[in-house]
XYZ file of C-alpha atoms in Angstrom:
624
model
C 26.990 -17.736 5.434
C 26.373 -14.208 4.886
C 25.294 -11.931 7.448
C 21.734 -12.184 6.773
C 21.871 -16.128 6.109
C 23.620 -15.751 9.719
C 19.874 -14.319 10.995
C 17.348 -16.849 8.937
C 19.243 -19.880 9.875
C 19.654 -18.169 13.773
C 15.357 -17.473 13.379
C 13.709 -20.942 11.691
C 15.644 -22.363 15.063
C 14.298 -20.753 17.500
C 11.301 -21.881 15.169
C 11.781 -24.937 14.828
C 11.813 -24.658 18.904
C 7.837 -23.354 18.662
C 6.559 -26.197 16.792
C 7.880 -28.801 19.338
C 6.949 -25.621 22.079
C 3.925 -24.545 21.134
C 2.115 -25.340 17.839
C -0.136 -22.849 17.855
C 1.676 -20.502 18.015
C 3.724 -21.671 15.847
C 0.971 -21.798 13.224
C -0.361 -18.104 14.553
C 2.817 -16.749 12.968
C 2.639 -18.477 10.249
C -0.550 -18.630 8.739
C 0.104 -13.992 8.751
C 3.857 -14.869 6.405
C 2.343 -14.192 3.045
C 3.362 -15.804 -0.449
C 4.133 -11.924 -2.251
C 6.760 -11.226 0.015
C 9.555 -12.581 -2.294
C 12.913 -12.189 -0.364
C 12.198 -14.072 2.613
C 8.903 -14.839 4.043
C 8.275 -16.639 1.078
C 10.920 -19.958 1.688
C 9.688 -18.836 5.196
C 5.828 -19.932 4.524
C 7.021 -23.612 2.167
C 9.115 -23.967 5.467
C 6.624 -24.058 7.539
C 4.372 -26.089 5.807
C 6.789 -28.941 5.473
C 6.273 -29.059 9.048
C 3.491 -32.363 9.544
C 2.604 -30.705 13.372
C 0.878 -27.476 11.513
C -0.468 -28.198 8.536
C -2.158 -31.411 7.160
C -1.116 -31.982 3.870
C -4.525 -30.782 1.869
C -3.290 -27.410 3.941
C -0.365 -27.854 1.981
C -0.926 -28.675 -1.142
C -3.811 -25.917 -1.530
C -1.344 -23.376 -0.873
C 0.808 -24.907 -2.978
C -1.742 -25.047 -6.051
C -2.630 -21.166 -5.140
C 0.352 -19.856 -5.851
C 1.068 -17.460 -8.951
C 2.785 -18.157 -11.246
C 5.858 -16.102 -10.834
C 5.995 -16.863 -6.844
C 5.907 -21.232 -9.195
C 8.295 -20.925 -10.975
C 11.101 -18.594 -8.697
C 14.791 -19.811 -9.002
C 13.997 -17.945 -5.280
C 11.586 -20.778 -4.224
C 12.781 -23.724 -6.357
C 15.140 -25.421 -3.402
C 12.088 -24.971 -0.910
C 9.361 -26.282 -2.800
C 10.506 -29.221 -4.166
C 11.664 -30.640 -1.166
C 8.269 -29.826 0.429
C 6.197 -31.870 -3.214
C 9.015 -34.442 -2.040
C 8.217 -34.740 1.819
C 4.658 -34.244 1.692
C 4.072 -35.827 -1.621
C 2.752 -39.626 -0.510
C 0.313 -37.194 2.075
C -1.192 -35.872 -0.783
C -4.594 -36.593 -2.419
C -4.271 -38.395 -6.347
C -6.565 -35.669 -7.079
C -3.767 -32.531 -6.020
C -1.043 -34.933 -6.908
C -2.571 -35.447 -10.885
C -2.656 -30.623 -9.954
C 0.445 -30.210 -9.219
C 1.774 -32.261 -12.005
C -0.644 -30.990 -14.173
C 0.640 -27.377 -13.103
C 4.286 -28.739 -13.538
C 3.554 -30.394 -16.919
C 2.281 -26.927 -18.195
C 5.636 -24.756 -17.477
C 6.193 -20.898 -17.037
C 5.579 -17.950 -18.002
C 7.785 -16.387 -20.589
C 10.363 -14.546 -19.130
C 11.259 -10.578 -20.035
C 15.315 -12.438 -21.205
C 13.177 -15.011 -23.009
C 12.937 -13.672 -27.080
C 9.783 -15.575 -28.468
C 11.868 -18.179 -30.686
C 13.660 -19.158 -27.075
C 10.673 -19.538 -24.820
C 8.543 -22.848 -25.823
C 12.912 -24.075 -24.927
C 13.119 -22.990 -22.048
C 10.311 -23.683 -20.719
C 10.002 -27.392 -21.659
C 13.790 -27.118 -19.853
C 12.707 -25.775 -16.494
C 9.664 -28.132 -16.652
C 11.274 -31.112 -16.930
C 13.843 -29.653 -14.109
C 11.024 -29.772 -11.550
C 9.322 -32.871 -12.813
C 12.099 -34.800 -13.091
C 12.927 -33.904 -9.938
C 10.336 -35.410 -8.238
C 10.053 -38.482 -10.083
C 13.847 -39.205 -9.612
C 13.109 -38.859 -6.164
C 10.507 -40.793 -5.633
C 7.122 -39.927 -5.944
C 4.741 -41.331 -7.475
C 2.975 -40.157 -11.163
C 1.024 -41.347 -13.006
C 2.034 -43.361 -15.921
C -0.002 -40.019 -18.120
C 1.456 -37.882 -16.311
C 5.241 -40.297 -16.979
C 4.905 -40.062 -20.789
C 3.697 -36.045 -21.053
C 7.669 -36.434 -18.776
C 9.113 -39.155 -21.024
C 8.321 -37.484 -23.872
C 9.228 -33.602 -22.605
C 13.209 -35.133 -21.982
C 13.453 -36.581 -25.512
C 13.020 -32.838 -26.882
C 15.374 -31.939 -25.310
C 19.221 -32.125 -26.742
C 21.215 -33.568 -24.049
C 19.795 -33.881 -21.047
C 20.958 -34.744 -18.007
C 19.907 -35.935 -15.198
C 22.427 -33.651 -12.972
C 20.324 -30.572 -14.277
C 17.215 -31.681 -12.248
C 19.561 -32.340 -9.448
C 21.132 -29.162 -9.935
C 17.662 -26.976 -8.907
C 18.021 -27.934 -5.176
C 21.819 -27.410 -5.109
C 22.834 -24.450 -2.912
C 25.647 -23.291 -4.749
C 23.779 -23.401 -8.214
C 21.224 -21.341 -7.133
C 21.851 -19.139 -10.227
C 21.139 -22.654 -12.759
C 17.626 -23.024 -10.864
C 16.613 -19.617 -11.486
C 16.420 -17.358 -14.931
C 18.700 -17.016 -17.899
C 21.697 -14.184 -17.186
C 22.570 -12.334 -19.936
C 25.313 -11.213 -21.329
C 25.711 -8.406 -23.758
C 29.216 -7.919 -24.479
C 29.786 -6.914 -28.375
C 33.350 -7.892 -28.393
C 33.493 -11.291 -30.366
C 31.511 -8.601 -33.207
C 32.549 -5.328 -33.146
C 35.671 -5.930 -35.197
C 33.824 -7.326 -38.675
C 32.330 -5.009 -41.372
C 28.879 -4.532 -40.475
C 27.943 -6.747 -43.986
C 29.267 -9.748 -41.588
C 28.461 -8.803 -38.005
C 24.086 -10.207 -38.141
C 25.435 -13.306 -40.113
C 28.672 -14.583 -37.851
C 25.799 -14.034 -34.817
C 23.041 -16.311 -36.103
C 26.004 -18.648 -37.237
C 26.569 -19.460 -33.471
C 24.816 -22.382 -32.469
C 22.355 -21.436 -30.597
C 21.936 -22.142 -26.438
C 20.781 -24.721 -25.249
C 18.772 -25.894 -22.444
C 21.390 -26.309 -19.153
C 23.172 -22.950 -20.365
C 22.462 -20.151 -18.050
C 24.007 -17.395 -19.946
C 22.755 -15.806 -22.780
C 24.829 -13.821 -25.473
C 23.490 -10.669 -26.356
C 26.825 -9.268 -28.425
C 24.066 -7.230 -31.253
C 22.381 -5.994 -27.679
C 25.736 -4.798 -26.731
C 26.372 -3.285 -29.919
C 23.649 -0.732 -30.347
C 25.124 0.659 -27.148
C 28.067 0.831 -27.446
C 28.386 1.782 -30.978
C 24.587 2.028 -31.813
C 26.047 4.019 -35.781
C 27.257 0.726 -36.318
C 24.940 -1.527 -35.492
C 22.159 -0.209 -37.652
C 24.550 0.312 -40.480
C 24.306 -3.737 -40.185
C 20.372 -3.643 -39.859
C 20.939 -1.168 -43.877
C 23.368 -4.233 -44.744
C 20.934 -7.304 -44.118
C 17.530 -4.903 -45.218
C 19.543 -4.490 -48.650
C 18.859 -8.430 -49.095
C 15.364 -8.365 -47.806
C 16.539 -8.863 -44.536
C 14.967 -7.473 -41.265
C 16.051 -10.135 -38.247
C 13.587 -9.836 -35.336
C 16.052 -10.298 -32.620
C 18.474 -7.356 -33.827
C 15.300 -5.263 -35.347
C 14.268 -5.273 -31.219
C 17.556 -4.936 -30.104
C 17.666 -1.229 -31.678
C 14.514 0.109 -31.513
C 15.260 -0.842 -27.193
C 18.433 0.041 -26.832
C 19.098 2.978 -28.943
C 21.327 5.156 -26.462
C 18.727 8.398 -25.232
C 21.537 10.356 -26.078
C 22.430 9.163 -30.028
C 23.262 12.361 -32.335
C 20.591 14.208 -33.995
C 22.766 12.564 -37.559
C 21.943 8.941 -36.001
C 18.847 9.853 -34.927
C 16.453 11.355 -37.722
C 18.696 8.157 -40.051
C 17.178 5.751 -37.637
C 13.287 6.501 -37.766
C 14.051 7.409 -41.971
C 14.814 3.445 -41.476
C 11.567 2.855 -39.051
C 9.650 4.964 -41.728
C 10.738 2.516 -44.648
C 9.900 -0.983 -43.083
C 7.979 -3.044 -44.216
C 4.548 -4.091 -42.984
C 4.704 -7.662 -41.951
C 8.263 -6.803 -40.686
C 6.463 -3.975 -38.834
C 3.602 -6.895 -37.676
C 6.052 -8.861 -35.654
C 7.768 -5.905 -34.263
C 4.542 -4.668 -33.759
C 5.195 -4.505 -29.168
C 8.574 -3.480 -29.475
C 7.227 -0.770 -31.792
C 4.251 0.155 -29.799
C 6.708 0.644 -26.553
C 9.682 2.604 -28.025
C 6.573 4.816 -29.671
C 4.673 5.254 -26.175
C 8.118 6.514 -24.617
C 9.212 8.748 -27.880
C 7.046 9.783 -29.857
C 6.421 12.999 -27.870
C 10.555 13.785 -28.549
C 10.294 12.315 -31.487
C 7.764 14.890 -32.223
C 9.639 17.619 -31.119
C 12.713 16.924 -32.920
C 11.382 17.035 -36.060
C 7.343 16.820 -36.265
C 6.943 16.099 -39.517
C 9.372 12.410 -40.081
C 7.590 12.191 -36.218
C 3.917 11.683 -37.492
C 5.655 9.930 -40.840
C 7.300 6.999 -38.787
C 3.912 7.140 -35.874
C 1.378 6.040 -39.312
C 3.999 4.219 -41.306
C 3.754 1.482 -37.488
C -0.547 1.826 -37.121
C -0.453 1.140 -41.227
C 1.833 -2.169 -40.660
C -0.291 -2.747 -37.341
C -3.994 -2.298 -38.618
C -3.003 -3.815 -41.265
C -1.348 -7.003 -39.592
C -5.559 -7.688 -39.495
C -6.911 -8.682 -36.127
C -3.879 -11.055 -34.907
C -1.817 -8.395 -35.325
C -3.988 -5.784 -32.523
C -3.477 -8.658 -29.898
C -1.947 -8.027 -26.521
C 1.310 -9.604 -25.570
C -0.554 -10.219 -22.285
C 0.336 -14.024 -21.098
C -2.704 -15.948 -19.676
C -3.808 -14.942 -15.786
C -3.669 -17.559 -12.557
C -5.846 -18.597 -10.057
C -3.468 -21.492 -8.359
C -3.312 -23.863 -10.949
C -6.030 -22.967 -13.189
C -6.027 -21.044 -16.108
C -8.383 -18.015 -15.258
C -10.645 -16.866 -17.863
C -10.105 -12.852 -18.333
C -12.070 -11.141 -20.456
C -9.557 -9.471 -23.197
C -11.447 -6.180 -23.384
C -9.858 -4.722 -19.856
C -7.452 -2.479 -19.658
C -4.654 -4.514 -18.255
C -4.684 -6.149 -21.668
C -5.223 -2.321 -23.804
C -2.064 -0.990 -22.187
C 0.290 -4.334 -23.803
C -1.745 -4.826 -26.976
C 0.408 -2.478 -30.222
C -2.618 -0.279 -30.375
C -2.849 0.251 -26.748
C 0.744 1.665 -26.493
C 0.209 3.502 -29.827
C -2.990 5.543 -27.733
C -0.966 5.371 -24.985
C 1.480 7.300 -27.382
C -1.080 9.540 -28.840
C -2.263 11.102 -25.166
C 1.296 11.753 -24.723
C 2.027 13.706 -27.370
C -0.147 16.294 -26.364
C 1.518 19.770 -25.818
C 2.101 21.029 -22.299
C 0.598 24.079 -23.785
C -3.094 21.923 -24.258
C -4.129 21.056 -20.808
C -5.452 24.244 -19.883
C -9.345 23.989 -19.423
C -10.607 24.277 -22.969
C -7.308 24.396 -24.484
C -8.058 22.155 -26.850
C -6.613 18.371 -28.758
C -5.189 18.766 -31.459
C -6.876 17.756 -34.676
C -3.696 15.643 -35.413
C -3.493 13.327 -31.613
C -7.447 13.617 -32.148
C -7.749 12.208 -35.875
C -4.884 9.246 -35.266
C -7.030 8.272 -32.212
C -10.256 8.393 -34.925
C -8.350 6.026 -36.614
C -7.757 3.605 -33.618
C -11.105 3.773 -32.349
C -11.916 1.737 -36.258
C -8.886 -1.078 -35.374
C -10.277 -4.199 -36.389
C -9.984 -7.193 -33.806
C -8.461 -6.568 -30.108
C -6.889 -3.137 -30.944
C -10.245 -0.170 -30.941
C -10.997 -2.240 -27.605
C -7.335 -1.494 -26.391
C -7.739 1.846 -28.196
C -11.281 3.070 -26.688
C -9.987 1.339 -22.168
C -6.497 3.481 -22.731
C -8.266 6.540 -23.901
C -11.023 6.294 -20.675
C -8.341 7.250 -18.232
C -7.589 9.715 -19.175
C -11.204 11.061 -19.441
C -11.718 13.295 -16.865
C -8.988 14.845 -18.507
C -9.964 15.073 -21.782
C -13.514 16.405 -20.994
C -11.560 19.431 -19.042
C -9.370 20.356 -22.742
C -12.030 19.416 -24.925
C -15.715 18.956 -23.429
C -17.390 18.845 -26.450
C -16.030 15.847 -28.387
C -15.487 14.077 -25.749
C -18.397 14.575 -25.204
C -19.914 13.452 -28.706
C -17.285 10.902 -29.478
C -16.103 9.251 -25.930
C -18.783 9.317 -23.804
C -21.924 7.354 -25.450
C -19.535 4.665 -25.288
C -20.498 4.499 -21.505
C -23.944 3.976 -21.863
C -24.424 -0.250 -20.841
C -25.182 -0.739 -24.110
C -22.992 0.834 -26.235
C -21.026 -1.725 -27.913
C -17.690 -1.041 -26.450
C -19.148 -0.615 -22.570
C -17.392 -3.331 -20.783
C -13.374 -1.410 -22.168
C -15.225 1.622 -21.991
C -16.109 1.564 -18.103
C -12.660 -1.276 -17.497
C -10.592 2.029 -18.520
C -12.907 4.095 -17.173
C -12.069 1.799 -13.803
C -7.775 2.346 -14.503
C -7.978 5.979 -13.949
C -6.263 7.388 -11.373
C -8.886 9.029 -9.792
C -12.235 9.220 -9.125
C -14.758 10.991 -11.855
C -14.155 14.187 -11.604
C -18.214 16.216 -10.629
C -18.416 17.671 -13.645
C -18.221 13.695 -15.320
C -20.443 12.399 -12.923
C -23.092 14.575 -13.240
C -23.393 13.155 -17.197
C -22.569 10.146 -16.016
C -24.389 9.375 -12.777
C -27.655 6.960 -15.066
C -25.249 4.905 -15.630
C -23.062 5.019 -12.216
C -26.301 4.009 -10.549
C -27.187 1.606 -12.611
C -23.467 0.096 -12.424
C -24.363 -3.063 -9.896
C -24.585 -5.605 -10.221
C -24.310 -4.996 -14.279
C -20.314 -4.600 -13.814
C -19.919 -8.179 -12.562
C -21.036 -10.015 -15.423
C -17.698 -9.284 -16.813
C -14.826 -11.822 -16.170
C -12.339 -9.241 -14.929
C -10.323 -9.063 -11.755
C -11.716 -8.582 -8.398
C -9.245 -5.118 -8.218
C -11.592 -2.859 -10.892
C -14.682 -4.311 -8.915
C -13.796 -4.093 -5.904
C -12.268 -0.172 -6.727
C -16.000 0.518 -8.444
C -17.648 0.079 -5.289
C -15.233 1.977 -3.391
C -15.851 5.422 -6.609
C -19.388 4.744 -5.758
C -18.506 5.326 -1.474
C -16.574 7.697 -2.348
C -19.123 10.361 -4.704
C -21.489 9.450 -1.778
C -19.807 9.980 1.137
C -18.213 13.514 -0.263
C -19.960 14.305 -2.980
C -23.852 14.158 -1.659
C -25.682 17.115 -2.569
C -24.035 17.304 -6.112
C -25.819 16.323 -9.508
C -22.904 13.651 -9.626
C -23.118 12.528 -5.823
C -24.775 9.333 -4.914
C -28.555 9.893 -2.496
C -29.014 7.731 0.283
C -31.047 5.449 -1.481
C -28.826 4.885 -4.833
C -26.393 4.254 -2.998
C -28.247 1.907 -0.962
C -29.575 0.116 -4.205
C -26.020 -0.290 -4.972
C -24.952 -2.033 -1.666
C -28.104 -4.772 -2.285
C -27.566 -5.119 -5.147
C -22.799 -5.559 -5.042
C -21.737 -9.023 -4.241
C -20.193 -9.507 -0.864
C -16.518 -8.914 -1.947
C -17.563 -5.812 -3.603
C -18.763 -4.934 -0.122
C -16.422 -5.993 2.258
C -13.855 -3.831 -0.116
C -16.068 -0.567 -0.035
C -15.648 -1.976 4.562
C -12.361 -1.976 4.009
C -11.697 1.797 1.962
C -13.845 2.910 4.527
C -11.464 1.929 7.637
C -8.771 4.181 4.960
C -11.778 7.977 5.082
C -11.569 7.661 9.217
C -7.843 7.309 8.874
C -7.091 9.688 6.687
C -9.467 12.825 7.234
C -10.047 14.983 9.722
C -12.775 13.839 12.030
C -13.006 11.404 9.713
C -14.759 8.594 11.504
C -17.710 11.037 13.104
C -18.586 12.957 10.508
C -17.933 10.669 7.126
C -17.865 6.540 8.237
C -20.194 6.497 10.898
C -23.279 8.361 9.331
C -22.738 6.476 5.764
C -23.024 3.483 7.822
C -25.891 4.328 10.027
C -27.625 5.892 7.392
C -26.826 3.967 4.026
C -25.684 -0.043 4.510
C -29.231 -1.890 4.054
C -29.947 -3.673 7.354
C -31.406 -7.355 5.856
C -30.251 -10.495 7.719
C -28.571 -11.483 4.270
C -25.540 -9.695 4.135
C -24.418 -10.274 7.565
C -22.355 -12.675 6.928
C -19.402 -14.615 8.273
C -16.975 -12.599 5.629
C -18.251 -9.481 6.488
C -18.461 -9.938 9.747
C -14.270 -10.403 9.422
C -14.354 -6.301 7.347
C -16.302 -5.198 9.903
C -13.760 -6.448 13.573
C -10.551 -5.540 10.739
C -12.523 -1.894 9.956
C -12.530 -1.456 13.684
C -9.306 -2.352 14.884
C -8.745 0.743 12.919
C -11.190 2.973 14.512
C -8.556 4.150 17.941
C -9.793 6.650 19.932
C -13.241 6.303 17.764
C -13.563 2.793 18.515
C -16.591 2.810 20.959
C -18.681 5.356 19.023
C -17.998 3.113 15.465
C -18.891 -0.451 17.361
C -22.065 1.099 18.513
C -22.829 2.161 14.514
C -21.044 -1.487 12.977
C -23.438 -3.390 16.135
C -26.282 -4.636 14.080
C -24.240 -5.564 10.623
C -22.031 -7.914 13.179
C -22.823 -11.648 12.158
C -22.002 -14.784 14.456
C -18.763 -16.628 13.769
C -16.244 -18.754 14.869
C -13.636 -16.564 14.479
C -9.897 -16.972 14.102
C -7.838 -15.658 17.201
C -5.784 -13.616 14.373
C -9.502 -11.477 13.506
C -8.740 -9.819 16.784
C -4.404 -9.756 17.547
C -4.682 -5.851 16.796
C -6.968 -5.448 20.500
C -4.344 -6.500 21.841
C -1.503 -4.981 20.136
C -0.349 -0.437 20.849
C -1.529 1.681 18.911
C 1.345 3.202 16.118
C 2.131 5.995 18.558
C 2.122 4.240 21.890
C -1.585 3.991 22.874
C -2.534 1.139 25.766
C -4.188 -1.745 22.981
C -8.003 -1.509 22.603
C -8.131 -4.383 24.749
C -7.003 -2.521 27.452
C -8.272 0.909 26.726
C -12.409 -0.028 25.679
C -12.573 -3.168 27.366
C -15.852 -3.470 27.990
C -17.443 -2.940 24.681
C -13.857 -5.021 23.278
C -15.730 -7.803 25.574
C -19.019 -6.972 24.411
C -17.993 -7.716 21.068
C -16.630 -10.764 21.305
C -19.457 -11.784 22.784
C -21.246 -11.004 20.360
C -19.614 -12.389 17.552
C -18.683 -16.239 19.148
C -21.492 -18.360 18.862
C -22.739 -20.183 21.796
C -21.515 -23.803 19.636
C -18.103 -24.135 18.801
C -16.682 -26.758 16.762
C -13.808 -26.453 18.092
C -11.680 -24.718 20.643
């Protein structure tokens, strides 16, 4: 075993003893382990879930179903996950078994190493590997799932059951994971340019079960880009523009390519047929986002010609060509019906990438106040804002992430063209606000003043959309920022306005705001006394319906951050606490030493902590 392996084995042995001697304590530790940590605690969490003394089968099934796609199909997790499912399968309810099998049969999302053409084949392989392993180990599947699995395996050439068995073999860890690539160009480097692409295409496709993918053309682009481009030109003379090879050329052309080769490459891009551009739209979008500025500096006329030609091709492809390349979002076993008018889709859509490219191409000397965005960029952005399908949404969302800077540099154009989209009744209001809320910085004072009529109505309007929780929660913290740090400015929020917004927020948004208040107290000089305490005392709504178990836990978490100011913060938080069934983990920070060796809060402020425990704990408990 490696040193890490030895430590892990020792840790597991200690944990096993703890399970037998103090199962409650072992469970408490396991509950703190997060699936978000990909290297150690994901495995340990699954190992702990397999302990019948600690976790009921219902808890296990729900935890497995709650895994996101990346974790569920993580090669480092496959062994423990399959062991867990086999060991606890008989304890699961029929409903949970069906949900888990539906999740497995849906398969993994596309890995970056898989081309779009390969993806269906690999998804079938990994799905069959998981499902067949469970079946081989005696896990009872419904007749419907048995039929689906049998049909799946029939579609896999030369399927062997030992592929499923290898998923849990330590020595075969690579085989149960993602495919490795070999980009050595040795097999094609000696060929004439007109034979290179046909030779690669003539080779048999890799089947599922072969875990090294050969990508010799990618290696040729890196080692001899001139010859690779010549091979693509030879294919183009026959009217062929193979997507896989062009993508490799676009993505891997060396940055230190000679000016002559660079010029030849740009001319080739400027002559790509529109049909080829549609197929290559995501690769070209990423390339423009990364290279447009340098390309314009290299040859302004040619650079803009390439950009315009690519945009022409994408727009000519219609609505389908402007769609985002982002995969579907999963929430446990279910596919989350997430809005497509959001920034996460914009940055993965070809029009959004082109918009990003334009903003990155703004000359450095145009970032001063009032310097104005060049017309060459604004006119092209205007065209993207009128793109069909999702394209316009993506361009709007990307532009709004830069609204602070645009208002500073080119206020007249920004106020005329972009700010009207933030009106809550505007057709582009959803992507506009989603983009603004995904900006790195909160609205500047001048921007907040201009959009304040919309800010004071942001909740509950914003929560009608199927967005991710992070964006909605960021909206709550931005409003808190404007109330706490700019209360007397035209763009700030009054106490009454903020209180109304708090009442209109979802509970999850208010909880996020409580968490943010803890950061304000810690990160600002005298922040607890001058900022946090006055905000809570004067602004937080006092109605009984806002005092919930979830908010009580959030307030207790905030109190754990208060340090020396704990008594004063507790005094102002106390009216907002509701009695609950508290878990002991709510209070673990109250018995830990502070960051600089201070005594635990329970030792420093015993009367206040005891009062908190008495207040938060129900008179009658249903469990110890």
